Amino acid sequence: MNPQAIIDGLVSGSTIGLGAIGLTLTYSILRFANFTHGDFLAWGAYLTLTVAGVLGGLAAGLGAPVYPFSFGWGLPLAILGGVVLTVTLALGLDRILFGRLRARGADAIIIVMASFGASMALRSLLEFIFTAKPAYFTKALQIANPLGFGMRATPDQLLVIGLTLLLVLALHLVVTHSATGRAMRAVSENPSLAGVYGIDVGKVIRVTWIIGAGMACIAGVMAGLLVQIRPYMGFDLLLPLFAAAILGGIGSIPGAMLGGLIIGLAEAFAVQIIGAEWRAAISFVILVLVLMLRPQGIFGQRGA
Amino acid sequence: MELVAYAAFFLTIAMTYAIISLGLNVQWGQTGLFNVGIAGFVGLGAYVSAALTTPDAVERIGGFELPIAVGWLAALVAGGVLALGVGLLTLRMRSDYLAITTFGIAVALQLVFQNAESLTGGAFGMAFIPRPFAGLQGQAFAFNMVNLVLTAAVVGAVYLLLEHLLRSPWGRALRAVREDEVAAQALGKNPVLLRLQAFALGGSIMALAGAVQAHFIGFIAPGNYLPMMTFQVWAMLIVGGSGNNRGAVLGAVLVWAIWALSGALISEIFPAGQQARAASLQIVVIGVMLCVILLWRPQGILPEVRSVSRHLGRRTKDK
């Protein structure tokens, strides 16, 4: 067994966990399994790439790599733009599609179906605009530095793990300690009762999309930076995202993160044991095991 | 003549989709079960039937040269068993767990089709699947016509069976569970059991459709069973009218026609280098169409017809 799998698993698990946060929040607060969430990751990566391209055109120095990373100051700036655009996309989609179905009192499963249709359309639109050819944030190559115990990691990978932990911690504190966070939990417990108590349910829904789409954009950029950007990248991550959200317990931010890391590690070890071609099946096996043994997930409450 | 032969070919494929769409109508239209893994069920039927009926091949297990009808039957059983397994796992929980799990089933089966080379032939797929009326293959027109008749007969049989079931007490109980689970339970119906039965029946029909399609085309590969197919079938049922078996068949022909025509249009308009890119627009169009119908005409072209027990006197009323 190669200990490198630990690093590989933590890195891909960070992306999965960050992406699963949005999924678990929309699931618990808006009460539907959002199949477009994977495409928010892909759109986030492409939108950030576009912003980075525009910034690079304005000031060429922004593209020059900042030691020890493979990218320049342009990328963090572009992420800000990408997050704003991805959030706009999610809020727009909620306004023209999900919000209208909700207002009509449509069944959760109809909204799931609409999200499935929108996901196909969004993904194919990416393929049309950017073609199926993979794109990259940077062409720079990085050397993986030894960390001891036979493990190696590039500075980019370490940054991704660190940044993810920081984001999740900050988000967890905000959700557990702010009035908005309390309102979010109230709405996820009982939307109509929360409305009766004077909670602005519309605002909670907007905050949910902002957090979810924002994290999805960052997760998409991370996946794009460490691997590559493809129109199907979000779709391929969808099953791991769902598995992570359910494994962690629907509605739990630390749960989604932990679920993501577990899935990432399981995938990395499975790749070494049974081969890379079966990678996508790991999330499915974990999903089935969770549904059989502990359907409420690690941090979930029974009956949720 | 050539055009008629093509029309027959086109309709035969549309009829295989009509079978899938009918299967989905049992699951979604009648029972409200959301299956996002249709492609997996169809693919399973195709591969099971192909493995049993193809001639022996050195590179993989299987190849028993059994009659086509045995392959079809085996597909029916395989689809039902898979659906039972998925159903047992998820039908007790919230409805979206079924969606997520079926999505996972399709991904996992796609991997099996792709990677289990000794069973499925891997990326190259399986060829030499016996075609019904293979003796006529030399005459394209006659061959396409008899196959169209055969496939239409399967559609007809499935349609009659489902119409019969829909009007039976069992069908009414299914709709009762869909509309108001607690009330149905209070009347002594077991919702989980009913859902399980409907899901298994639908899964069997989808797998049968896969086998029929595989035998008509004579060749299968993992690329035929992508999520794209699931999505097309959903569009078919929603456009045609979920809950209505005639709507399911109509939607299949209509959406398949839109698909084939827009594909032909794209290959006319766009230069060869841009065609793959333009083809993604087809998917955008169908995706938007699905959302638009859900927003503005959720009942589809042919709305569900309410049926009540004939002992109450037949009447149709809308919601």
Coordinates of C-alpha atoms in Angstrom, one line a residue:
Chain A
M1 CA 0.0 0.0 0.0
N2 CA 1.4 3.3 -1.1
P3 CA 1.0 6.1 1.6
Q4 CA 0.7 8.6 -1.2
A5 CA -3.0 7.6 -1.4
I6 CA -3.5 9.5 1.8
I7 CA -2.5 12.8 0.1
D8 CA -4.3 12.1 -3.1
G9 CA -7.5 11.2 -1.1
L10 CA -7.3 14.3 1.1
V11 CA -6.9 16.5 -2.0
S12 CA -9.8 15.1 -4.0
G13 CA -11.8 14.7 -0.8
S14 CA -11.4 18.5 -0.2
T15 CA -13.0 19.2 -3.5
I16 CA -15.8 16.7 -2.9
G17 CA -16.4 18.0 0.6
L18 CA -16.6 21.6 -0.4
G19 CA -18.9 20.8 -3.3
A20 CA -21.1 18.7 -1.1
I21 CA -21.7 21.6 1.3
G22 CA -24.0 23.3 -1.1
L23 CA -25.8 20.1 -1.9
T24 CA -26.4 19.2 1.7
L25 CA -27.7 22.8 2.4
T26 CA -30.1 22.9 -0.6
Y27 CA -31.3 19.4 0.3
S28 CA -32.1 20.3 3.9
I29 CA -33.4 23.9 3.4
L30 CA -35.0 23.8 0.0
R31 CA -35.8 20.1 0.4
F32 CA -34.8 18.7 -2.9
A33 CA -31.9 16.7 -4.3
N34 CA -30.4 19.2 -6.7
F35 CA -28.9 17.5 -9.8
T36 CA -27.7 20.8 -11.2
H37 CA -25.2 21.2 -8.3
G38 CA -22.4 19.4 -10.1
D39 CA -22.8 21.8 -13.0
F40 CA -22.4 24.7 -10.7
L41 CA -18.9 23.3 -10.0
A42 CA -18.2 23.1 -13.8
W43 CA -19.7 26.5 -14.5
G44 CA -17.8 28.0 -11.6
A45 CA -14.5 26.7 -13.1
Y46 CA -15.3 28.0 -16.6
L47 CA -16.6 31.3 -15.4
T48 CA -13.4 31.8 -13.3
L49 CA -11.3 30.8 -16.3
T50 CA -13.1 33.4 -18.4
V51 CA -12.6 36.1 -15.7
A52 CA -9.0 35.1 -15.4
G53 CA -8.6 35.5 -19.2
V54 CA -10.1 39.0 -19.1
L55 CA -7.9 40.0 -16.2
G56 CA -4.9 38.6 -17.9
G57 CA -5.8 40.7 -21.0
L58 CA -5.9 43.8 -18.8
A59 CA -2.7 43.3 -16.8
A60 CA -0.3 40.7 -18.2
G61 CA 1.6 40.5 -14.9
L62 CA -1.3 38.9 -13.1
G63 CA -0.7 35.6 -14.9
A64 CA 2.9 35.2 -13.7
P65 CA 3.1 32.4 -11.2
V66 CA 3.7 33.5 -7.6
Y67 CA 6.3 31.2 -5.9
P68 CA 5.7 28.4 -4.8
F69 CA 2.4 28.1 -6.6
S70 CA 1.6 27.4 -10.2
F71 CA -0.7 30.4 -10.7
G72 CA -0.4 34.2 -10.4
W73 CA -2.4 36.8 -8.5
G74 CA -4.9 36.8 -11.3
L75 CA -6.4 33.5 -10.1
P76 CA -7.5 34.5 -6.6
L77 CA -8.9 37.7 -8.1
A78 CA -10.7 35.8 -10.8
I79 CA -12.2 33.4 -8.2
L80 CA -14.0 36.4 -6.7
G81 CA -15.5 37.2 -10.0
G82 CA -16.3 33.6 -10.7
V83 CA -18.0 33.2 -7.3
V84 CA -20.2 36.2 -8.0
L85 CA -21.1 34.9 -11.5
T86 CA -21.8 31.4 -10.2
V87 CA -24.0 32.7 -7.4
T88 CA -25.8 34.9 -10.0
L89 CA -26.4 31.8 -12.1
A90 CA -27.8 29.8 -9.1
L91 CA -30.1 32.7 -8.0
G92 CA -31.2 33.2 -11.6
L93 CA -32.0 29.5 -12.0
D94 CA -34.0 29.7 -8.7
R95 CA -35.9 32.7 -9.9
I96 CA -36.9 31.3 -13.3
L97 CA -37.3 27.6 -12.4
F98 CA -37.1 26.3 -8.9
G99 CA -38.7 29.3 -7.2
R100 CA -41.7 29.2 -9.6
L101 CA -42.2 25.5 -9.0
R102 CA -42.0 26.0 -5.3
A103 CA -44.4 28.9 -5.4
R104 CA -46.9 26.6 -7.3
G105 CA -46.5 24.1 -4.5
A106 CA -45.0 21.5 -6.8
D107 CA -43.9 18.2 -5.3
A108 CA -40.2 18.0 -4.3
I109 CA -39.7 15.3 -6.9
I110 CA -41.0 17.6 -9.7
I111 CA -38.3 20.1 -8.6
V112 CA -35.7 17.3 -8.7
M113 CA -36.8 16.4 -12.2
A114 CA -36.6 20.1 -13.3
S115 CA -33.1 20.2 -11.8
F116 CA -32.2 17.1 -13.8
G117 CA -33.4 18.8 -17.0
A118 CA -31.6 22.0 -16.2
S119 CA -28.4 20.1 -15.4
M120 CA -28.4 18.5 -18.9
A121 CA -29.1 21.8 -20.5
L122 CA -26.4 23.7 -18.5
R123 CA -23.8 21.0 -19.1
S124 CA -24.4 20.9 -22.8
L125 CA -24.4 24.7 -23.0
L126 CA -20.8 24.6 -21.5
E127 CA -19.9 22.0 -24.1
F128 CA -21.3 24.2 -26.9
I129 CA -19.5 27.4 -25.7
F130 CA -16.2 26.0 -24.6
T131 CA -16.1 22.7 -26.6
A132 CA -15.4 19.3 -25.0
K133 CA -11.6 20.0 -25.1
P134 CA -10.1 20.2 -21.6
A135 CA -8.9 23.6 -20.4
Y136 CA -6.3 24.5 -17.8
F137 CA -5.8 27.4 -15.4
T138 CA -2.1 27.2 -15.7
K139 CA 0.4 25.5 -17.9
A140 CA 3.1 25.6 -15.2
L141 CA 4.4 22.3 -13.9
Q142 CA 5.0 21.7 -10.3
I143 CA 7.3 19.4 -8.5
A144 CA 5.8 17.5 -5.6
N145 CA 7.9 18.0 -2.4
P146 CA 8.5 15.1 -0.1
L147 CA 6.6 15.3 3.2
G148 CA 8.0 12.2 4.9
F149 CA 6.5 8.7 5.3
G150 CA 6.8 8.3 1.6
M151 CA 4.2 11.0 0.8
R152 CA 4.6 13.9 -1.6
A153 CA 2.5 16.9 -2.3
T154 CA 2.7 20.0 -4.6
P155 CA 2.3 23.4 -3.0
D156 CA -1.0 23.8 -4.9
Q157 CA -2.3 20.6 -3.3
L158 CA -1.3 21.7 0.2
L159 CA -3.0 25.1 -0.4
V160 CA -6.2 23.4 -1.5
I161 CA -6.3 21.3 1.7
G162 CA -5.5 24.3 3.9
L163 CA -8.0 26.6 2.2
T164 CA -10.8 24.1 2.4
L165 CA -10.3 23.5 6.1
L166 CA -10.3 27.2 6.7
L167 CA -13.4 27.8 4.6
V168 CA -15.3 25.0 6.3
L169 CA -14.4 26.1 9.7
A170 CA -15.4 29.7 9.0
L171 CA -18.7 28.6 7.4
H172 CA -19.4 26.3 10.3
L173 CA -18.9 29.1 12.8
V174 CA -21.1 31.5 10.8
V175 CA -23.9 29.0 10.6
T176 CA -23.8 28.0 14.2
H177 CA -23.3 31.5 15.7
S178 CA -25.1 34.0 13.5
A179 CA -28.8 35.0 13.4
T180 CA -28.9 34.0 9.7
G181 CA -27.5 30.6 10.6
R182 CA -30.2 30.1 13.2
A183 CA -32.8 31.2 10.6
M184 CA -31.4 28.6 8.2
R185 CA -31.7 25.8 10.8
A186 CA -35.2 27.0 11.6
V187 CA -36.3 26.9 8.0
S188 CA -34.7 23.4 7.5
E189 CA -36.7 22.2 10.5
N190 CA -40.0 23.6 9.5
P191 CA -40.4 26.3 6.7
S192 CA -44.0 27.3 7.4
L193 CA -43.5 27.5 11.1
A194 CA -40.3 29.6 10.6
G195 CA -42.3 31.9 8.4
V196 CA -44.9 32.3 11.0
Y197 CA -42.3 33.3 13.5
G198 CA -41.2 36.2 11.3
I199 CA -38.2 34.6 9.6
D200 CA -37.6 35.9 6.1
V201 CA -37.8 32.5 4.3
G202 CA -36.9 34.2 1.0
K203 CA -33.7 35.6 2.4
V204 CA -32.8 32.2 3.9
I205 CA -33.2 30.6 0.5
R206 CA -31.0 33.3 -1.1
V207 CA -28.3 32.8 1.5
T208 CA -28.5 29.1 0.9
W209 CA -27.9 29.5 -2.8
I210 CA -25.1 32.0 -2.2
I211 CA -23.2 29.7 0.2
G212 CA -23.9 26.6 -2.0
A213 CA -23.0 28.2 -5.3
G214 CA -20.0 30.1 -3.9
M215 CA -18.5 26.9 -2.4
A216 CA -19.3 25.0 -5.6
C217 CA -17.4 27.6 -7.6
I218 CA -14.4 27.3 -5.4
A219 CA -14.5 23.5 -5.4
G220 CA -14.8 23.6 -9.2
V221 CA -11.7 25.9 -9.5
M222 CA -9.8 23.6 -7.2
A223 CA -10.7 20.6 -9.2
G224 CA -9.8 22.5 -12.4
L225 CA -6.5 23.7 -11.0
L226 CA -5.4 20.2 -9.8
V227 CA -6.7 18.2 -12.7
Q228 CA -8.3 19.9 -15.6
I229 CA -11.5 21.8 -16.6
R230 CA -14.1 19.8 -18.7
P231 CA -17.8 20.4 -19.3
Y232 CA -18.5 17.0 -17.7
M233 CA -16.3 17.5 -14.6
G234 CA -19.3 18.5 -12.5
F235 CA -21.4 15.7 -13.7
D236 CA -18.7 13.2 -12.9
L237 CA -18.5 14.6 -9.4
L238 CA -22.2 14.4 -8.8
L239 CA -22.4 10.9 -7.4
P240 CA -19.4 11.5 -5.0
L241 CA -21.1 14.7 -3.9
F242 CA -24.4 13.0 -3.2
A243 CA -22.6 10.2 -1.4
A244 CA -20.6 12.6 0.7
A245 CA -23.7 14.6 1.6
I246 CA -25.7 11.5 2.6
L247 CA -22.8 9.9 4.4
G248 CA -22.2 13.1 6.5
G249 CA -25.9 13.5 7.3
I250 CA -28.1 15.8 5.3
G251 CA -27.9 19.4 6.4
S252 CA -24.6 19.1 8.3
I253 CA -21.7 21.2 7.0
P254 CA -19.0 19.4 8.9
G255 CA -20.7 16.1 7.9
A256 CA -20.5 17.0 4.2
M257 CA -16.8 17.8 4.6
L258 CA -16.0 14.7 6.5
G259 CA -18.1 12.7 4.1
G260 CA -16.1 14.2 1.2
L261 CA -12.8 13.4 2.8
I262 CA -13.9 9.8 3.5
I263 CA -15.0 9.3 -0.1
G264 CA -11.8 10.9 -1.4
L265 CA -9.7 8.6 0.7
A266 CA -11.7 5.5 -0.2
E267 CA -11.4 6.4 -3.9
A268 CA -7.6 6.9 -3.6
F269 CA -7.1 3.6 -1.8
A270 CA -9.5 1.7 -4.1
V271 CA -7.6 3.0 -7.2
Q272 CA -4.5 1.4 -5.8
I273 CA -6.2 -1.9 -5.0
I274 CA -8.7 -2.5 -7.8
G275 CA -7.6 -0.1 -10.5
A276 CA -8.5 3.4 -11.6
E277 CA -11.2 2.3 -14.0
W278 CA -13.5 1.4 -11.1
R279 CA -13.0 4.7 -9.3
A280 CA -16.5 6.0 -10.0
A281 CA -18.1 2.9 -8.5
I282 CA -16.6 3.6 -5.0
S283 CA -19.1 6.4 -4.2
F284 CA -21.9 4.1 -5.3
V285 CA -20.7 1.3 -3.0
I286 CA -20.4 3.8 -0.1
L287 CA -23.8 5.2 -0.8
V288 CA -25.4 1.8 -0.8
L289 CA -23.6 0.9 2.5
V290 CA -24.8 4.1 4.1
L291 CA -28.4 3.5 3.0
M292 CA -28.3 0.0 4.4
L293 CA -26.5 0.6 7.7
R294 CA -27.0 4.2 8.7
P295 CA -29.4 6.1 6.4
Q296 CA -29.3 9.2 8.5
G297 CA -25.6 9.6 8.0
I298 CA -22.8 10.3 10.5
F299 CA -24.2 13.5 11.9
G300 CA -27.8 13.2 10.9
Q301 CA -30.8 12.7 13.1
R302 CA -33.0 9.7 12.7
G303 CA -36.3 10.3 11.0
A304 CA -34.9 13.3 9.0
Chain B
M1 CA -38.8 2.9 -51.4
E2 CA -35.6 3.8 -49.6
L3 CA -37.4 6.6 -47.7
V4 CA -40.1 4.1 -46.6
A5 CA -37.4 1.7 -45.4
Y6 CA -35.8 4.5 -43.5
A7 CA -39.2 5.6 -42.0
A8 CA -39.7 2.0 -40.9
F9 CA -36.3 1.9 -39.3
F10 CA -36.9 5.2 -37.6
L11 CA -40.3 4.1 -36.3
T12 CA -38.8 0.8 -35.0
I13 CA -36.3 2.7 -32.9
A14 CA -39.1 5.0 -31.7
M15 CA -41.1 2.0 -30.7
T16 CA -38.3 0.6 -28.6
Y17 CA -38.2 4.0 -26.9
A18 CA -42.0 3.7 -26.5
I19 CA -41.5 0.5 -24.5
I20 CA -39.0 2.2 -22.2
S21 CA -41.4 5.1 -21.8
L22 CA -44.2 2.8 -20.9
G23 CA -42.0 1.2 -18.3
L24 CA -41.2 4.6 -16.9
N25 CA -44.9 5.4 -16.9
V26 CA -45.6 2.6 -14.5
Q27 CA -42.9 3.9 -12.1
W28 CA -43.4 7.6 -12.4
G29 CA -46.8 8.2 -14.1
Q30 CA -48.7 5.7 -11.9
T31 CA -46.7 5.5 -8.8
G32 CA -44.6 8.7 -8.6
L33 CA -41.2 6.9 -8.4
F34 CA -38.4 9.0 -9.8
N35 CA -35.9 6.8 -11.7
V36 CA -32.7 8.5 -12.9
G37 CA -31.1 5.3 -13.9
I38 CA -33.2 4.3 -16.9
A39 CA -30.1 3.8 -19.1
G40 CA -28.8 1.3 -16.6
F41 CA -31.9 -0.8 -16.7
V42 CA -32.1 -0.7 -20.5
G43 CA -28.4 -1.5 -20.8
L44 CA -28.8 -4.4 -18.4
G45 CA -31.5 -5.9 -20.5
A46 CA -29.5 -5.5 -23.7
Y47 CA -26.3 -7.1 -22.2
V48 CA -28.1 -10.0 -20.5
S49 CA -30.0 -10.8 -23.7
A50 CA -26.9 -10.4 -25.9
A51 CA -24.8 -12.6 -23.6
L52 CA -27.3 -15.4 -23.8
T53 CA -28.1 -15.3 -27.6
T54 CA -24.8 -14.4 -29.3
P55 CA -22.6 -17.1 -30.8
D56 CA -19.6 -18.2 -28.8
A57 CA -16.7 -15.7 -28.7
V58 CA -13.2 -16.4 -27.5
E59 CA -12.6 -13.1 -25.7
R60 CA -15.6 -13.3 -23.3
I61 CA -17.8 -15.6 -21.3
G62 CA -21.3 -16.2 -22.6
G63 CA -22.3 -16.8 -26.1
F64 CA -24.9 -19.6 -25.6
E65 CA -26.7 -19.1 -28.9
L66 CA -30.1 -19.4 -27.2
P67 CA -33.2 -18.3 -29.1
I68 CA -34.0 -14.6 -29.1
A69 CA -37.2 -15.1 -27.0
V70 CA -35.1 -16.6 -24.2
G71 CA -32.9 -13.5 -24.2
W72 CA -36.0 -11.3 -24.0
L73 CA -37.4 -13.3 -21.1
A74 CA -34.0 -13.2 -19.3
A75 CA -33.9 -9.4 -19.8
L76 CA -37.4 -9.1 -18.2
V77 CA -36.2 -11.1 -15.2
A78 CA -32.9 -9.3 -14.8
G79 CA -34.5 -5.9 -15.0
G80 CA -37.1 -6.9 -12.4
V81 CA -34.5 -8.3 -10.0
L82 CA -32.3 -5.2 -10.2
A83 CA -35.4 -3.0 -9.6
L84 CA -36.4 -5.1 -6.6
G85 CA -32.9 -4.7 -5.1
V86 CA -32.9 -0.9 -5.6
G87 CA -36.5 -0.7 -4.3
L88 CA -35.8 -2.7 -1.2
L89 CA -32.9 -0.4 -0.4
T90 CA -34.6 2.9 -0.9
L91 CA -38.4 2.8 -1.1
R92 CA -38.8 3.1 2.6
M93 CA -37.0 6.5 2.6
R94 CA -37.7 9.9 1.2
S95 CA -38.4 9.9 -2.5
D96 CA -35.2 11.6 -3.6
Y97 CA -33.1 8.8 -2.2
L98 CA -34.5 6.6 -4.9
A99 CA -33.4 9.2 -7.5
I100 CA -29.9 9.3 -6.1
T101 CA -29.6 5.6 -5.9
T102 CA -30.9 4.9 -9.4
F103 CA -28.5 7.5 -10.7
G104 CA -25.7 5.6 -8.9
I105 CA -26.9 2.3 -10.4
A106 CA -26.6 3.7 -13.9
V107 CA -23.1 5.0 -13.2
A108 CA -22.0 1.6 -11.7
L109 CA -23.6 -0.4 -14.5
Q110 CA -22.0 1.8 -17.1
L111 CA -18.6 1.0 -15.5
V112 CA -19.4 -2.7 -15.6
F113 CA -20.3 -2.5 -19.3
Q114 CA -17.1 -0.5 -19.9
N115 CA -14.6 -2.5 -17.8
A116 CA -15.8 -6.0 -17.2
E117 CA -14.4 -7.1 -20.6
S118 CA -14.7 -10.8 -20.1
L119 CA -18.5 -10.3 -19.7
T120 CA -19.4 -7.4 -21.8
G121 CA -16.7 -7.0 -24.4
G122 CA -15.6 -3.7 -22.8
A123 CA -15.4 -0.5 -24.8
F124 CA -15.9 -2.5 -28.1
G125 CA -19.2 -3.8 -27.0
M126 CA -20.8 -7.0 -28.3
A127 CA -21.5 -7.7 -32.0
F128 CA -23.3 -10.5 -33.9
I129 CA -26.4 -10.2 -31.7
P130 CA -29.0 -12.3 -33.6
R131 CA -31.6 -10.1 -35.3
P132 CA -35.2 -11.3 -35.7
F133 CA -36.0 -12.4 -39.3
A134 CA -32.3 -12.3 -40.0
G135 CA -33.0 -14.3 -43.2
L136 CA -34.6 -11.2 -44.7
Q137 CA -31.6 -8.9 -44.0
G138 CA -30.7 -8.8 -47.8
Q139 CA -34.0 -6.9 -48.5
A140 CA -33.8 -3.7 -46.4
F141 CA -37.5 -2.9 -47.0
A142 CA -39.0 -6.2 -46.0
F143 CA -36.6 -6.6 -43.1
N144 CA -37.4 -3.2 -41.6
M145 CA -41.1 -3.7 -42.1
V146 CA -41.3 -7.1 -40.3
N147 CA -39.2 -5.8 -37.5
L148 CA -41.4 -2.7 -37.2
V149 CA -44.4 -5.0 -37.0
L150 CA -42.7 -7.2 -34.4
T151 CA -41.6 -4.2 -32.3
A152 CA -45.0 -2.5 -32.6
A153 CA -46.6 -5.8 -31.4
V154 CA -44.4 -5.7 -28.3
V155 CA -45.5 -2.1 -27.7
G156 CA -49.1 -3.2 -28.2
A157 CA -48.8 -6.1 -25.8
V158 CA -47.1 -4.0 -23.1
Y159 CA -49.7 -1.3 -23.7
L160 CA -52.6 -3.6 -23.3
L161 CA -51.1 -5.2 -20.2
L162 CA -50.5 -1.9 -18.6
E163 CA -54.0 -0.5 -19.5
H164 CA -55.5 -3.6 -18.0
L165 CA -53.4 -3.2 -14.8
L166 CA -54.1 0.5 -14.6
R167 CA -57.8 -0.1 -14.5
S168 CA -57.5 -3.1 -12.1
P169 CA -57.9 -2.7 -8.3
W170 CA -54.1 -2.9 -8.1
G171 CA -53.7 0.1 -10.4
R172 CA -56.1 2.1 -8.4
A173 CA -54.3 1.2 -5.2
L174 CA -51.0 2.5 -6.8
R175 CA -52.6 5.8 -7.6
A176 CA -54.0 6.0 -4.2
V177 CA -50.6 5.5 -2.7
R178 CA -49.2 8.2 -5.1
E179 CA -51.9 10.7 -4.2
D180 CA -52.2 10.2 -0.4
E181 CA -50.1 7.6 1.2
V182 CA -51.6 7.9 4.6
A183 CA -55.1 7.5 3.4
A184 CA -54.2 4.5 1.3
Q185 CA -52.5 3.0 4.4
A186 CA -55.6 3.6 6.5
L187 CA -57.5 1.6 3.9
G188 CA -55.2 -1.4 4.4
K189 CA -53.0 -0.9 1.4
N190 CA -49.2 -1.5 2.0
P191 CA -47.5 1.5 0.3
V192 CA -44.0 0.0 0.3
L193 CA -45.1 -3.3 -1.2
L194 CA -47.1 -1.6 -3.9
R195 CA -44.3 0.8 -4.8
L196 CA -41.9 -2.2 -4.9
Q197 CA -44.1 -4.1 -7.3
A198 CA -44.6 -1.1 -9.6
F199 CA -40.9 -0.3 -9.6
A200 CA -40.0 -3.9 -10.4
L201 CA -42.6 -4.1 -13.2
G202 CA -41.3 -0.9 -14.7
G203 CA -37.7 -2.1 -14.5
S204 CA -38.6 -5.3 -16.2
I205 CA -40.2 -3.5 -19.1
M206 CA -37.2 -1.2 -19.5
A207 CA -34.9 -4.1 -19.6
L208 CA -37.1 -5.8 -22.2
A209 CA -36.9 -2.7 -24.3
G210 CA -33.2 -2.8 -24.1
A211 CA -33.2 -6.4 -25.3
V212 CA -35.6 -5.6 -28.2
Q213 CA -33.4 -2.7 -29.2
A214 CA -30.2 -4.7 -29.0
H215 CA -31.6 -7.5 -31.2
F216 CA -32.9 -5.0 -33.8
I217 CA -29.6 -3.2 -34.2
G218 CA -27.5 -6.3 -33.7
F219 CA -24.7 -4.5 -31.9
I220 CA -24.3 -2.9 -28.5
A221 CA -21.6 -0.8 -26.8
P222 CA -21.4 1.0 -23.5
G223 CA -21.8 4.4 -25.2
N224 CA -25.4 3.5 -26.0
Y225 CA -26.4 3.6 -22.4
L226 CA -25.3 7.1 -21.2
P227 CA -27.3 9.4 -18.9
M228 CA -28.4 11.0 -22.2
M229 CA -30.7 8.1 -22.8
T230 CA -32.3 8.5 -19.3
F231 CA -32.9 12.1 -20.1
Q232 CA -34.4 11.5 -23.5
V233 CA -36.9 9.0 -22.0
W234 CA -37.9 11.4 -19.3
A235 CA -38.5 14.1 -21.9
M236 CA -40.6 11.6 -23.9
L237 CA -42.9 10.7 -21.0
I238 CA -43.2 14.3 -19.7
V239 CA -44.0 15.7 -23.2
G240 CA -46.4 12.9 -24.0
G241 CA -48.2 13.1 -20.7
S242 CA -47.1 11.2 -17.6
G243 CA -49.8 8.8 -16.3
N244 CA -51.2 8.3 -19.7
N245 CA -50.0 5.2 -21.6
R246 CA -50.9 6.6 -25.0
G247 CA -49.1 9.8 -24.0
A248 CA -46.0 7.7 -23.3
V249 CA -46.0 6.2 -26.7
L250 CA -46.9 9.5 -28.4
G251 CA -44.1 11.3 -26.5
A252 CA -41.6 8.6 -27.5
V253 CA -42.4 9.1 -31.3
L254 CA -42.5 12.9 -31.0
V255 CA -39.3 13.4 -29.1
W256 CA -37.5 10.9 -31.1
A257 CA -38.6 12.7 -34.3
I258 CA -37.5 16.0 -32.9
W259 CA -34.2 14.4 -32.0
A260 CA -33.6 12.8 -35.4
L261 CA -34.7 15.8 -37.4
S262 CA -32.6 18.3 -35.4
G263 CA -29.7 15.9 -35.7
A264 CA -30.2 15.8 -39.5
L265 CA -30.5 19.6 -39.6
I266 CA -27.3 20.1 -37.6
S267 CA -25.4 17.8 -40.0
E268 CA -26.8 19.9 -42.9
I269 CA -26.0 23.4 -41.5
F270 CA -22.8 23.0 -39.6
P271 CA -19.4 22.1 -41.1
A272 CA -18.0 18.7 -40.2
G273 CA -15.6 20.1 -37.6
Q274 CA -18.3 21.9 -35.6
Q275 CA -20.9 19.1 -35.6
A276 CA -20.0 17.5 -32.3
R277 CA -20.2 20.9 -30.7
A278 CA -23.5 21.7 -32.4
A279 CA -24.9 18.4 -31.2
S280 CA -24.7 19.6 -27.7
L281 CA -27.3 22.2 -28.6
Q282 CA -29.8 19.4 -29.2
I283 CA -29.4 18.4 -25.6
V284 CA -29.9 22.0 -24.5
V285 CA -33.1 22.2 -26.5
I286 CA -34.5 19.0 -24.9
G287 CA -33.5 20.1 -21.4
V288 CA -35.1 23.5 -21.8
M289 CA -38.2 21.8 -23.3
L290 CA -38.4 19.5 -20.3
C291 CA -38.3 22.5 -17.9
V292 CA -40.8 24.5 -19.9
I293 CA -43.3 21.7 -19.9
L294 CA -42.8 21.2 -16.1
L295 CA -43.5 24.9 -15.6
W296 CA -46.4 25.5 -18.0
R297 CA -48.0 22.2 -18.8
P298 CA -47.0 19.6 -16.3
Q299 CA -49.7 17.2 -17.5
G300 CA -48.1 16.9 -21.0
I301 CA -49.9 16.7 -24.3
L302 CA -52.2 13.9 -23.3
P303 CA -53.2 14.4 -19.6
E304 CA -53.8 11.4 -17.3
V305 CA -57.3 10.0 -17.6
R306 CA -58.9 9.3 -14.2
S307 CA -60.3 5.8 -14.0
V308 CA -62.5 4.6 -11.2
S309 CA -63.9 1.2 -10.5
R310 CA -66.5 0.2 -13.1
H311 CA -68.7 -0.7 -10.2
L312 CA -69.0 3.1 -9.6
G313 CA -69.9 3.7 -13.3
R314 CA -67.1 4.9 -15.5
R315 CA -66.5 8.6 -15.6
T316 CA -63.6 10.8 -16.5
K317 CA -63.0 14.0 -14.7
D318 CA -60.0 16.2 -14.5
K319 CA -58.2 17.2 -11.4

